[in-house]
Amino acid sequence: MITVMTELPLELYRAEQVRELDRIAIEECGISALTLMNRAGRAAFDGLRLLWPAANRLAVLCGPGNNGGDGYVVARLAREAGLEPMVLKIAGVREPGGSAAQAREAALAAGVPEAICSPTMLVGQDLLVDGLLGTGLSGEVAGDFRQAIEALNAAPAPAYSLDIPSGLGADTGTVLGAAVKAEATITFIGLKQGLLTGDGPEQCGKLRFDALDVPVSVYASIEPSARRIGAGALIAALKPRSRNAHKGYFGHVLVVGGNRGMAGAARMAAEAAGRVGAGLVSIATRREHAAWISAVYPEAMAHGVEPGPELSPLLERASVIAIGPGLGRDAWGRQMLARVLETRKPLVVDADALNALAAEPVARGRWVLTPHPGEAGRLLNNAAGEVQADRFEAVRNLQQRYGGVVVLKGSGTLVADENSSISLCSAGNPGMASGGMGDLLTGVIAGLLAQGCSLAEAARVGVYLHAMAGDRAAAEAGERGLLATDLIPQLRRLVNP
């Protein structure tokens, strides 16, 4: 989970796009590269003082690029403030050029000592400032840079990364061989998409953003690569209800699932749909489960059915169908899915329904698929590790192959819609890594669809609601031991902003 120190922008960019923003600011707005570097160093130093006010001894690790130049500015400002900074550089690496060289000269002129980095130099420091590698990294980190990163991670002092934790892929959020595990990161000009998904949140720690006073006009010519989902999406989707409304206004969700031993999955999905506001909720499940579900969730209409004639009238009455929670992989589950796929109604597809879809792929427009990385790998005929290596590419490929809207779950959940736009949810926490959370999300999305949200809106708002409910539940009692059902009371509060 990312703890935001200042409000993060909603717009996300790839590294090449941020470099283009930087170029426009320099060439078209007349802001010199050195001015931007000095602003970045000042923003970083101010953040440092805010987070670690007692820090006095600083080791600033500087590479040869602009990232290192930012580090030299931080070191100079620390020296001028009466602290005890030291710059550590990597043996055998070229001296910085351009603006970074000017920043280095200013730091040395201010009396900042400079030395070659070694593990012993990191001992006894209050804070380690990471200015080794920036967003231009393409291959895996190796050699002396990798040794420096590993030494930094092993040192007892906290790490503070400039622009991006060294070794993290700015576009993918993947650790490239080795990456700094920062306690906090400050990033500049444009929010890099890799900071917020995959390995990014774990490596970044607390995240701060500073636009460095770049004019708003600079951003007009660059379309963001993705956007964060914010509270505005929730407010826009959940309009006040008419005073003369009745349950028919708010749709009828049918949850199909709850095979033997998994009745709870269908029940949780159904309750989530009801708690976010669906007017009616039905469950098509195994015969032996229907009575139990009716007892524990009396508001739902639970039906024990077989895939044929008994299911047909339930499908006809529903406005949205959610299939997958506890569906199972036996003949009953496969037949239920086959029958559901014959309908033309909007679907939310999860869990074992996705595994069956991977075995017999089909594409359609009116559905939301909600795979986790393992399921996504099966849908794409590759491994979960390949999905995690570039989550943005994976969710885009899933949407192109299967149609509709795709939700790729995980740290920094991604939503790809029918227009190839990608949204990212930066809320959520590790406590949500427990059984049943995906079933809950399926019900939330289905419940929003039933109330008239579009596929994309239901997916985005559903993901945000689910994550925020998890964060609120964790805030009350902690992350460890968080259960899916702990989110249900929070869901109702969140849909009544």
Short mmCIF file of C-alpha atoms in Angstrom, two decimals:
data_model
loop_
_atom_site.label_atom_id
_atom_site.label_comp_id
_atom_site.label_asym_id
_atom_site.label_seq_id
_atom_site.Cartn_x
_atom_site.Cartn_y
_atom_site.Cartn_z
CA MET A 1 0.00 0.00 0.00
CA ILE A 2 1.23 3.49 -0.84
CA THR A 3 0.94 6.15 1.84
CA VAL A 4 0.45 9.43 -0.01
CA MET A 5 2.23 12.40 1.56
CA THR A 6 0.78 14.90 -0.87
CA GLU A 7 -2.11 14.48 -3.24
CA LEU A 8 -0.98 12.50 -6.24
CA PRO A 9 -2.18 13.49 -9.70
CA LEU A 10 -4.60 11.20 -11.50
CA GLU A 11 -2.57 11.20 -14.73
CA LEU A 12 0.10 8.53 -15.21
CA TYR A 13 2.90 8.48 -17.78
CA ARG A 14 5.52 6.23 -19.28
CA ALA A 15 9.15 7.25 -18.86
CA GLU A 16 9.50 8.44 -22.46
CA GLN A 17 6.46 10.67 -21.99
CA VAL A 18 7.95 12.28 -18.89
CA ARG A 19 11.16 12.91 -20.82
CA GLU A 20 9.06 14.63 -23.48
CA LEU A 21 7.35 16.76 -20.81
CA ASP A 22 10.80 17.67 -19.56
CA ARG A 23 11.90 18.62 -23.10
CA ILE A 24 8.84 20.80 -23.68
CA ALA A 25 9.39 22.60 -20.38
CA ILE A 26 13.02 23.32 -21.33
CA GLU A 27 12.73 24.11 -25.05
CA GLU A 28 9.29 25.68 -25.31
CA CYS A 29 8.85 27.27 -21.87
CA GLY A 30 12.42 28.44 -21.39
CA ILE A 31 13.02 26.65 -18.08
CA SER A 32 16.64 25.56 -18.03
CA ALA A 33 17.59 21.97 -17.24
CA LEU A 34 19.65 23.20 -14.30
CA THR A 35 16.66 25.12 -12.93
CA LEU A 36 14.52 21.96 -13.06
CA MET A 37 17.32 20.02 -11.36
CA ASN A 38 17.63 22.61 -8.60
CA ARG A 39 13.85 22.56 -8.10
CA ALA A 40 13.90 18.76 -7.89
CA GLY A 41 16.71 18.82 -5.36
CA ARG A 42 14.91 21.46 -3.28
CA ALA A 43 11.64 19.48 -3.33
CA ALA A 44 13.52 16.33 -2.34
CA PHE A 45 15.36 18.08 0.47
CA ASP A 46 12.16 19.62 1.83
CA GLY A 47 10.56 16.16 1.81
CA LEU A 48 13.58 14.73 3.58
CA ARG A 49 13.33 17.27 6.37
CA LEU A 50 9.63 16.59 6.74
CA LEU A 51 10.02 12.81 6.96
CA TRP A 52 13.27 12.60 8.93
CA PRO A 53 13.62 15.88 10.86
CA ALA A 54 16.30 14.43 13.14
CA ALA A 55 18.51 13.07 10.33
CA ASN A 56 21.95 14.68 10.32
CA ARG A 57 24.40 12.29 8.66
CA LEU A 58 23.37 11.66 5.04
CA ALA A 59 24.96 9.40 2.46
CA VAL A 60 23.80 10.53 -0.98
CA LEU A 61 24.46 7.88 -3.63
CA CYS A 62 24.82 9.56 -7.03
CA GLY A 63 24.95 8.04 -10.48
CA PRO A 64 26.23 9.83 -13.59
CA GLY A 65 22.83 11.00 -14.93
CA ASN A 66 20.27 13.61 -14.01
CA ASN A 67 19.11 11.41 -11.12
CA GLY A 68 22.57 11.79 -9.65
CA GLY A 69 22.44 15.51 -10.39
CA ASP A 70 19.34 15.76 -8.20
CA GLY A 71 21.32 13.97 -5.51
CA TYR A 72 24.17 16.50 -5.69
CA VAL A 73 21.63 19.31 -5.20
CA VAL A 74 20.22 17.53 -2.14
CA ALA A 75 23.75 17.13 -0.74
CA ARG A 76 24.54 20.82 -1.29
CA LEU A 77 21.33 21.96 0.36
CA ALA A 78 21.98 19.66 3.30
CA ARG A 79 25.47 21.10 3.71
CA GLU A 80 24.12 24.65 3.57
CA ALA A 81 21.55 23.71 6.24
CA GLY A 82 24.31 22.58 8.60
CA LEU A 83 23.87 18.83 8.14
CA GLU A 84 26.65 16.34 7.41
CA PRO A 85 26.11 14.99 3.89
CA MET A 86 28.51 12.83 1.91
CA VAL A 87 28.23 11.95 -1.78
CA LEU A 88 29.05 8.36 -2.71
CA LYS A 89 29.63 7.49 -6.35
CA ILE A 90 30.17 4.18 -8.14
CA ALA A 91 33.75 3.13 -8.94
CA GLY A 92 34.70 3.27 -12.60
CA VAL A 93 31.60 5.16 -13.70
CA ARG A 94 32.02 8.26 -15.87
CA GLU A 95 31.67 11.68 -14.30
CA PRO A 96 28.30 13.37 -14.83
CA GLY A 97 27.83 15.77 -17.71
CA GLY A 98 25.57 18.70 -18.52
CA SER A 99 23.42 20.03 -15.69
CA ALA A 100 24.44 17.17 -13.41
CA ALA A 101 28.08 18.25 -13.75
CA GLN A 102 27.11 21.78 -12.73
CA ALA A 103 25.19 20.43 -9.74
CA ARG A 104 28.23 18.36 -8.73
CA GLU A 105 30.56 21.35 -8.97
CA ALA A 106 28.23 23.39 -6.77
CA ALA A 107 28.05 20.64 -4.17
CA LEU A 108 31.83 20.20 -4.04
CA ALA A 109 32.30 23.98 -3.87
CA ALA A 110 29.94 24.04 -0.86
CA GLY A 111 32.23 21.59 0.93
CA VAL A 112 30.36 18.31 0.37
CA PRO A 113 32.86 15.42 0.56
CA GLU A 114 32.80 12.81 -2.21
CA ALA A 115 33.99 9.20 -2.06
CA ILE A 116 33.62 5.81 -3.73
CA CYS A 117 30.67 3.83 -2.43
CA SER A 118 31.33 0.78 -0.28
CA PRO A 119 29.22 -1.03 2.33
CA THR A 120 31.33 0.39 5.16
CA MET A 121 30.56 3.95 4.02
CA LEU A 122 26.85 3.31 4.64
CA VAL A 123 27.36 2.43 8.30
CA GLY A 124 26.56 5.12 10.85
CA GLN A 125 24.41 7.18 8.50
CA ASP A 126 20.99 8.51 9.52
CA LEU A 127 19.60 8.40 5.98
CA LEU A 128 20.61 7.03 2.58
CA VAL A 129 19.53 9.10 -0.42
CA ASP A 130 19.20 7.09 -3.62
CA GLY A 131 20.17 9.00 -6.75
CA LEU A 132 21.86 6.11 -8.57
CA LEU A 133 19.65 5.24 -11.53
CA GLY A 134 16.70 7.02 -13.06
CA THR A 135 13.89 6.17 -15.45
CA GLY A 136 16.11 5.38 -18.44
CA LEU A 137 17.02 1.92 -17.17
CA SER A 138 16.15 -0.81 -19.69
CA GLY A 139 18.09 -3.98 -18.86
CA GLU A 140 18.78 -5.64 -15.54
CA VAL A 141 21.02 -3.91 -13.03
CA ALA A 142 24.42 -5.58 -12.81
CA GLY A 143 27.99 -5.08 -11.63
CA ASP A 144 28.93 -2.29 -9.25
CA PHE A 145 25.49 -0.67 -9.43
CA ARG A 146 23.85 -3.89 -8.30
CA GLN A 147 26.36 -4.25 -5.48
CA ALA A 148 25.63 -0.68 -4.37
CA ILE A 149 21.87 -1.29 -4.39
CA GLU A 150 22.25 -4.51 -2.41
CA ALA A 151 24.52 -2.76 0.10
CA LEU A 152 22.02 0.08 0.44
CA ASN A 153 19.18 -2.36 1.09
CA ALA A 154 21.26 -4.20 3.69
CA ALA A 155 22.23 -1.03 5.57
CA PRO A 156 20.29 -0.17 8.76
CA ALA A 157 19.43 3.42 7.77
CA PRO A 158 16.24 4.13 5.79
CA ALA A 159 16.45 4.84 2.07
CA TYR A 160 14.92 7.83 0.26
CA SER A 161 14.71 7.53 -3.53
CA LEU A 162 14.80 10.43 -5.98
CA ASP A 163 12.27 10.18 -8.85
CA ILE A 164 12.22 6.37 -8.78
CA PRO A 165 13.84 3.63 -6.68
CA SER A 166 16.97 2.66 -8.59
CA GLY A 167 16.45 -0.62 -10.42
CA LEU A 168 12.66 -0.36 -10.72
CA GLY A 169 11.15 -0.33 -14.22
CA ALA A 170 9.39 3.00 -14.61
CA ASP A 171 6.93 1.61 -17.16
CA THR A 172 6.32 -1.86 -15.76
CA GLY A 173 6.75 -1.65 -11.98
CA THR A 174 9.09 -4.64 -12.17
CA VAL A 175 12.35 -5.03 -10.26
CA LEU A 176 15.09 -5.23 -12.91
CA GLY A 177 17.47 -7.64 -11.20
CA ALA A 178 17.82 -5.56 -8.05
CA ALA A 179 16.10 -2.39 -6.85
CA VAL A 180 16.29 -0.05 -3.89
CA LYS A 181 13.62 -0.73 -1.27
CA ALA A 182 12.89 2.82 -0.21
CA GLU A 183 11.03 4.00 2.83
CA ALA A 184 9.92 6.97 0.75
CA THR A 185 10.19 8.17 -2.85
CA ILE A 186 9.68 11.60 -4.37
CA THR A 187 8.94 11.70 -8.08
CA PHE A 188 8.93 14.70 -10.41
CA ILE A 189 7.02 16.34 -13.31
CA GLY A 190 4.95 13.28 -14.30
CA LEU A 191 3.79 10.36 -12.16
CA LYS A 192 5.41 7.23 -13.62
CA GLN A 193 2.94 4.38 -14.08
CA GLY A 194 5.34 1.71 -12.75
CA LEU A 195 5.51 3.33 -9.32
CA LEU A 196 1.94 2.27 -8.58
CA THR A 197 1.61 -1.35 -9.69
CA GLY A 198 3.47 -4.67 -9.46
CA ASP A 199 6.63 -4.28 -7.39
CA GLY A 200 6.35 -0.49 -7.47
CA PRO A 201 4.39 0.16 -4.26
CA GLU A 202 6.65 -2.16 -2.25
CA GLN A 203 9.84 -0.53 -3.55
CA CYS A 204 8.60 3.08 -3.32
CA GLY A 205 7.26 3.15 0.21
CA LYS A 206 5.62 6.50 0.90
CA LEU A 207 5.18 8.40 -2.34
CA ARG A 208 5.42 12.15 -2.87
CA PHE A 209 5.00 14.08 -6.11
CA ASP A 210 6.23 17.50 -7.17
CA ALA A 211 5.53 19.03 -10.61
CA LEU A 212 8.52 21.40 -10.17
CA ASP A 213 6.34 24.39 -11.16
CA VAL A 214 6.13 23.13 -14.75
CA PRO A 215 3.29 25.09 -16.42
CA VAL A 216 -0.01 23.29 -16.91
CA SER A 217 0.21 24.03 -20.64
CA VAL A 218 3.16 21.63 -20.94
CA TYR A 219 0.88 18.68 -20.23
CA ALA A 220 -1.70 19.53 -22.89
CA SER A 221 0.13 17.84 -25.77
CA ILE A 222 0.83 14.51 -24.01
CA GLU A 223 -2.01 12.05 -23.50
CA PRO A 224 -1.40 10.13 -20.24
CA SER A 225 -0.70 6.41 -20.62
CA ALA A 226 -3.15 5.62 -17.81
CA ARG A 227 -5.14 7.31 -15.07
CA ARG A 228 -5.60 6.64 -11.40
CA ILE A 229 -9.12 6.01 -10.17
CA GLY A 230 -10.13 8.67 -7.67
CA ALA A 231 -13.08 9.48 -5.48
CA GLY A 232 -14.56 11.58 -8.26
CA ALA A 233 -15.45 8.42 -10.20
CA LEU A 234 -17.42 7.15 -7.21
CA ILE A 235 -19.34 10.39 -6.76
CA ALA A 236 -20.16 10.60 -10.48
CA ALA A 237 -21.49 7.03 -10.58
CA LEU A 238 -23.66 7.11 -7.46
CA LYS A 239 -26.30 9.75 -8.04
CA PRO A 240 -28.97 10.45 -5.40
CA ARG A 241 -31.94 8.12 -5.69
CA SER A 242 -35.41 9.22 -6.65
CA ARG A 243 -37.83 9.40 -3.71
CA ASN A 244 -40.39 7.28 -5.57
CA ALA A 245 -37.93 4.54 -6.59
CA HIS A 246 -38.62 0.84 -6.09
CA LYS A 247 -36.41 -2.25 -6.25
CA GLY A 248 -37.02 -2.71 -9.95
CA TYR A 249 -35.16 0.52 -10.63
CA PHE A 250 -31.88 -0.92 -9.41
CA GLY A 251 -31.52 -4.14 -11.32
CA HIS A 252 -31.48 -7.85 -10.61
CA VAL A 253 -28.15 -9.63 -10.13
CA LEU A 254 -27.94 -13.40 -10.57
CA VAL A 255 -24.85 -15.01 -9.02
CA VAL A 256 -24.06 -18.40 -10.53
CA GLY A 257 -21.73 -20.54 -8.44
CA GLY A 258 -21.33 -22.16 -5.05
CA ASN A 259 -20.39 -25.69 -6.03
CA ARG A 260 -19.90 -28.33 -3.36
CA GLY A 261 -17.79 -26.99 -0.51
CA MET A 262 -17.81 -23.45 -1.94
CA ALA A 263 -21.27 -22.10 -1.15
CA GLY A 264 -19.75 -19.22 0.81
CA ALA A 265 -18.16 -17.75 -2.32
CA ALA A 266 -21.51 -17.34 -4.05
CA ARG A 267 -23.10 -16.00 -0.89
CA MET A 268 -20.38 -13.32 -0.44
CA ALA A 269 -20.64 -12.20 -4.07
CA ALA A 270 -24.41 -11.94 -3.72
CA GLU A 271 -24.27 -9.95 -0.49
CA ALA A 272 -21.71 -7.57 -1.98
CA ALA A 273 -24.05 -6.92 -4.90
CA GLY A 274 -26.86 -6.15 -2.49
CA ARG A 275 -24.75 -3.94 -0.24
CA VAL A 276 -23.66 -1.69 -3.10
CA GLY A 277 -27.30 -1.17 -4.05
CA ALA A 278 -28.63 -3.82 -6.44
CA GLY A 279 -32.43 -3.98 -6.14
CA LEU A 280 -32.71 -7.78 -6.27
CA VAL A 281 -30.16 -10.56 -5.88
CA SER A 282 -30.62 -14.23 -6.79
CA ILE A 283 -28.22 -17.16 -6.50
CA ALA A 284 -28.11 -20.25 -8.71
CA THR A 285 -26.22 -22.88 -6.75
CA ARG A 286 -26.10 -26.56 -5.87
CA ARG A 287 -29.37 -27.92 -4.47
CA GLU A 288 -27.85 -28.82 -1.12
CA HIS A 289 -26.66 -25.23 -0.57
CA ALA A 290 -29.82 -23.27 -1.29
CA ALA A 291 -31.43 -23.65 2.14
CA TRP A 292 -28.25 -22.69 3.99
CA ILE A 293 -27.72 -19.59 1.85
CA SER A 294 -31.33 -18.52 2.41
CA ALA A 295 -30.82 -18.87 6.15
CA VAL A 296 -27.63 -16.80 6.35
CA TYR A 297 -28.61 -14.25 3.68
CA PRO A 298 -32.41 -14.14 3.61
CA GLU A 299 -32.55 -11.12 1.30
CA ALA A 300 -31.21 -13.23 -1.58
CA MET A 301 -33.35 -15.68 -3.51
CA ALA A 302 -31.28 -18.89 -3.47
CA HIS A 303 -32.15 -21.61 -5.96
CA GLY A 304 -30.71 -25.10 -6.17
CA VAL A 305 -30.51 -25.75 -9.91
CA GLU A 306 -29.09 -27.94 -12.62
CA PRO A 307 -27.71 -26.31 -15.78
CA GLY A 308 -30.68 -26.97 -18.07
CA PRO A 309 -34.34 -25.93 -17.78
CA GLU A 310 -34.09 -24.94 -14.10
CA LEU A 311 -31.49 -22.26 -14.86
CA SER A 312 -33.25 -20.73 -17.87
CA PRO A 313 -35.99 -18.76 -16.05
CA LEU A 314 -33.41 -17.34 -13.61
CA LEU A 315 -31.29 -16.11 -16.51
CA GLU A 316 -34.32 -14.54 -18.14
CA ARG A 317 -35.30 -12.57 -15.03
CA ALA A 318 -31.78 -11.28 -14.29
CA SER A 319 -30.44 -8.01 -15.64
CA VAL A 320 -26.79 -8.88 -14.81
CA ILE A 321 -25.17 -12.28 -14.30
CA ALA A 322 -22.06 -12.87 -12.18
CA ILE A 323 -20.49 -16.26 -12.71
CA GLY A 324 -17.44 -17.86 -11.14
CA PRO A 325 -17.48 -17.56 -7.34
CA GLY A 326 -17.24 -21.16 -6.13
CA LEU A 327 -18.25 -22.45 -9.59
CA GLY A 328 -15.82 -25.36 -9.55
CA ARG A 329 -14.30 -27.22 -12.49
CA ASP A 330 -16.56 -30.26 -12.65
CA ALA A 331 -19.29 -30.97 -15.19
CA TRP A 332 -21.89 -28.93 -13.25
CA GLY A 333 -19.68 -25.82 -13.31
CA ARG A 334 -18.76 -26.20 -16.97
CA GLN A 335 -22.37 -26.70 -18.00
CA MET A 336 -23.55 -23.72 -15.96
CA LEU A 337 -20.97 -21.53 -17.72
CA ALA A 338 -21.91 -22.84 -21.15
CA ARG A 339 -25.54 -22.00 -20.50
CA VAL A 340 -24.70 -18.52 -19.18
CA LEU A 341 -22.57 -17.79 -22.24
CA GLU A 342 -25.63 -18.35 -24.43
CA THR A 343 -27.28 -15.24 -22.98
CA ARG A 344 -26.69 -11.74 -24.31
CA LYS A 345 -26.94 -10.08 -20.92
CA PRO A 346 -24.00 -8.32 -19.28
CA LEU A 347 -21.73 -10.68 -17.35
CA VAL A 348 -19.08 -10.49 -14.67
CA VAL A 349 -16.74 -13.46 -15.02
CA ASP A 350 -14.32 -14.60 -12.31
CA ALA A 351 -12.48 -17.55 -10.75
CA ASP A 352 -13.25 -20.99 -12.22
CA ALA A 353 -15.31 -19.44 -15.00
CA LEU A 354 -12.09 -17.77 -16.16
CA ASN A 355 -10.21 -21.07 -15.99
CA ALA A 356 -12.88 -22.67 -18.17
CA LEU A 357 -12.69 -19.71 -20.55
CA ALA A 358 -8.92 -20.18 -20.83
CA ALA A 359 -9.52 -23.78 -21.97
CA GLU A 360 -12.12 -22.73 -24.57
CA PRO A 361 -11.54 -19.05 -25.39
CA VAL A 362 -14.33 -16.86 -26.73
CA ALA A 363 -14.62 -13.10 -27.10
CA ARG A 364 -17.63 -10.88 -26.50
CA GLY A 365 -18.39 -7.27 -25.74
CA ARG A 366 -20.78 -7.22 -22.80
CA TRP A 367 -18.71 -8.64 -19.99
CA VAL A 368 -16.18 -7.78 -17.31
CA LEU A 369 -13.41 -10.31 -16.71
CA THR A 370 -11.64 -10.12 -13.33
CA PRO A 371 -8.53 -12.35 -13.37
CA HIS A 372 -5.72 -12.41 -10.85
CA PRO A 373 -2.22 -12.85 -12.36
CA GLY A 374 -2.41 -16.66 -12.37
CA GLU A 375 -5.75 -16.66 -14.17
CA ALA A 376 -4.51 -13.95 -16.52
CA GLY A 377 -1.53 -16.12 -17.39
CA ARG A 378 -3.79 -19.03 -18.26
CA LEU A 379 -5.99 -16.77 -20.38
CA LEU A 380 -2.90 -15.59 -22.27
CA ASN A 381 -1.20 -19.02 -22.38
CA ASN A 382 1.79 -17.90 -20.35
CA ALA A 383 2.98 -17.84 -16.75
CA ALA A 384 1.87 -15.51 -13.98
CA GLY A 385 5.44 -14.20 -13.85
CA GLU A 386 5.16 -13.02 -17.44
CA VAL A 387 1.95 -11.19 -16.59
CA GLN A 388 3.61 -9.48 -13.64
CA ALA A 389 6.65 -8.54 -15.73
CA ASP A 390 4.46 -6.02 -17.57
CA ARG A 391 0.99 -5.74 -16.11
CA PHE A 392 0.01 -2.90 -18.44
CA GLU A 393 0.81 -4.95 -21.51
CA ALA A 394 -0.93 -8.00 -20.04
CA VAL A 395 -4.21 -6.23 -19.31
CA ARG A 396 -4.14 -4.62 -22.75
CA ASN A 397 -3.60 -8.02 -24.41
CA LEU A 398 -6.40 -9.59 -22.38
CA GLN A 399 -8.86 -6.92 -23.42
CA GLN A 400 -7.89 -7.20 -27.08
CA ARG A 401 -8.19 -10.98 -27.04
CA TYR A 402 -11.41 -11.37 -25.05
CA GLY A 403 -13.22 -8.05 -25.53
CA GLY A 404 -15.32 -6.18 -23.00
CA VAL A 405 -13.57 -4.79 -19.94
CA VAL A 406 -10.74 -6.54 -18.08
CA VAL A 407 -9.75 -6.07 -14.45
CA LEU A 408 -6.24 -7.37 -13.70
CA LYS A 409 -6.20 -7.75 -9.94
CA GLY A 410 -3.17 -7.37 -7.69
CA SER A 411 -1.07 -4.59 -6.23
CA GLY A 412 -2.11 -1.61 -8.33
CA THR A 413 -5.15 -3.23 -9.95
CA LEU A 414 -5.56 -2.28 -13.62
CA VAL A 415 -8.75 -1.85 -15.64
CA ALA A 416 -8.64 -1.92 -19.46
CA ASP A 417 -11.84 -0.80 -21.19
CA GLU A 418 -13.30 -1.16 -24.68
CA ASN A 419 -11.44 1.96 -25.86
CA SER A 420 -8.06 0.58 -24.74
CA SER A 421 -7.91 3.14 -21.93
CA ILE A 422 -6.23 1.87 -18.77
CA SER A 423 -7.14 2.89 -15.23
CA LEU A 424 -5.18 2.08 -12.08
CA CYS A 425 -6.32 1.76 -8.49
CA SER A 426 -3.65 2.77 -5.99
CA ALA A 427 -5.83 2.02 -2.94
CA GLY A 428 -5.88 -1.35 -1.18
CA ASN A 429 -3.53 -3.12 1.20
CA PRO A 430 -1.76 -6.49 1.75
CA GLY A 431 -4.41 -7.56 4.25
CA MET A 432 -6.68 -8.10 1.28
CA ALA A 433 -4.55 -11.06 0.19
CA SER A 434 -7.04 -13.52 1.69
CA GLY A 435 -9.73 -15.88 0.46
CA GLY A 436 -13.01 -14.46 -0.78
CA MET A 437 -11.82 -10.97 -1.71
CA GLY A 438 -12.23 -11.70 -5.42
CA ASP A 439 -15.74 -13.06 -4.88
CA LEU A 440 -16.63 -9.81 -3.15
CA LEU A 441 -15.26 -7.74 -6.03
CA THR A 442 -17.31 -9.77 -8.52
CA GLY A 443 -20.47 -8.96 -6.58
CA VAL A 444 -19.59 -5.27 -6.26
CA ILE A 445 -19.08 -4.87 -10.01
CA ALA A 446 -22.26 -6.81 -10.79
CA GLY A 447 -24.25 -4.69 -8.35
CA LEU A 448 -23.06 -1.49 -10.00
CA LEU A 449 -23.86 -2.83 -13.47
CA ALA A 450 -27.37 -3.65 -12.28
CA GLN A 451 -27.86 -0.02 -11.26
CA GLY A 452 -27.08 1.26 -14.74
CA CYS A 453 -23.34 1.82 -14.73
CA SER A 454 -21.54 1.07 -17.98
CA LEU A 455 -19.13 -1.86 -18.07
CA ALA A 456 -16.09 0.40 -17.73
CA GLU A 457 -17.64 2.57 -15.02
CA ALA A 458 -18.79 -0.44 -13.00
CA ALA A 459 -15.31 -1.98 -13.21
CA ARG A 460 -13.46 1.19 -12.25
CA VAL A 461 -15.81 2.22 -9.46
CA GLY A 462 -16.12 -1.37 -8.25
CA VAL A 463 -12.37 -1.79 -7.97
CA TYR A 464 -12.07 1.54 -6.13
CA LEU A 465 -14.93 0.74 -3.74
CA HIS A 466 -13.49 -2.68 -2.97
CA ALA A 467 -10.01 -1.30 -2.31
CA MET A 468 -11.22 1.58 -0.16
CA ALA A 469 -13.42 -0.78 1.86
CA GLY A 470 -10.32 -2.89 2.48
CA ASP A 471 -8.33 0.14 3.59
CA ARG A 472 -11.04 1.30 5.97
CA ALA A 473 -11.44 -2.17 7.46
CA ALA A 474 -7.67 -2.45 7.91
CA ALA A 475 -7.54 0.98 9.55
CA GLU A 476 -10.03 -0.19 12.16
CA ALA A 477 -8.32 -3.42 13.22
CA GLY A 478 -5.15 -4.00 11.19
CA GLU A 479 -4.22 -5.80 7.99
CA ARG A 480 -3.37 -9.22 9.38
CA GLY A 481 -6.48 -11.34 9.81
CA LEU A 482 -8.60 -9.17 7.50
CA LEU A 483 -11.49 -11.21 6.07
CA ALA A 484 -13.56 -10.56 2.98
CA THR A 485 -16.73 -10.21 5.04
CA ASP A 486 -15.06 -7.42 7.07
CA LEU A 487 -15.40 -5.24 3.96
CA ILE A 488 -19.17 -5.58 3.62
CA PRO A 489 -20.16 -2.92 6.23
CA GLN A 490 -17.61 -0.55 4.70
CA LEU A 491 -19.06 -1.05 1.23
CA ARG A 492 -22.45 0.21 2.35
CA ARG A 493 -20.89 3.31 3.93
CA LEU A 494 -18.83 4.06 0.84
CA VAL A 495 -21.76 3.87 -1.58
CA ASN A 496 -23.53 6.50 0.48
CA PRO A 497 -21.01 9.33 0.23
#
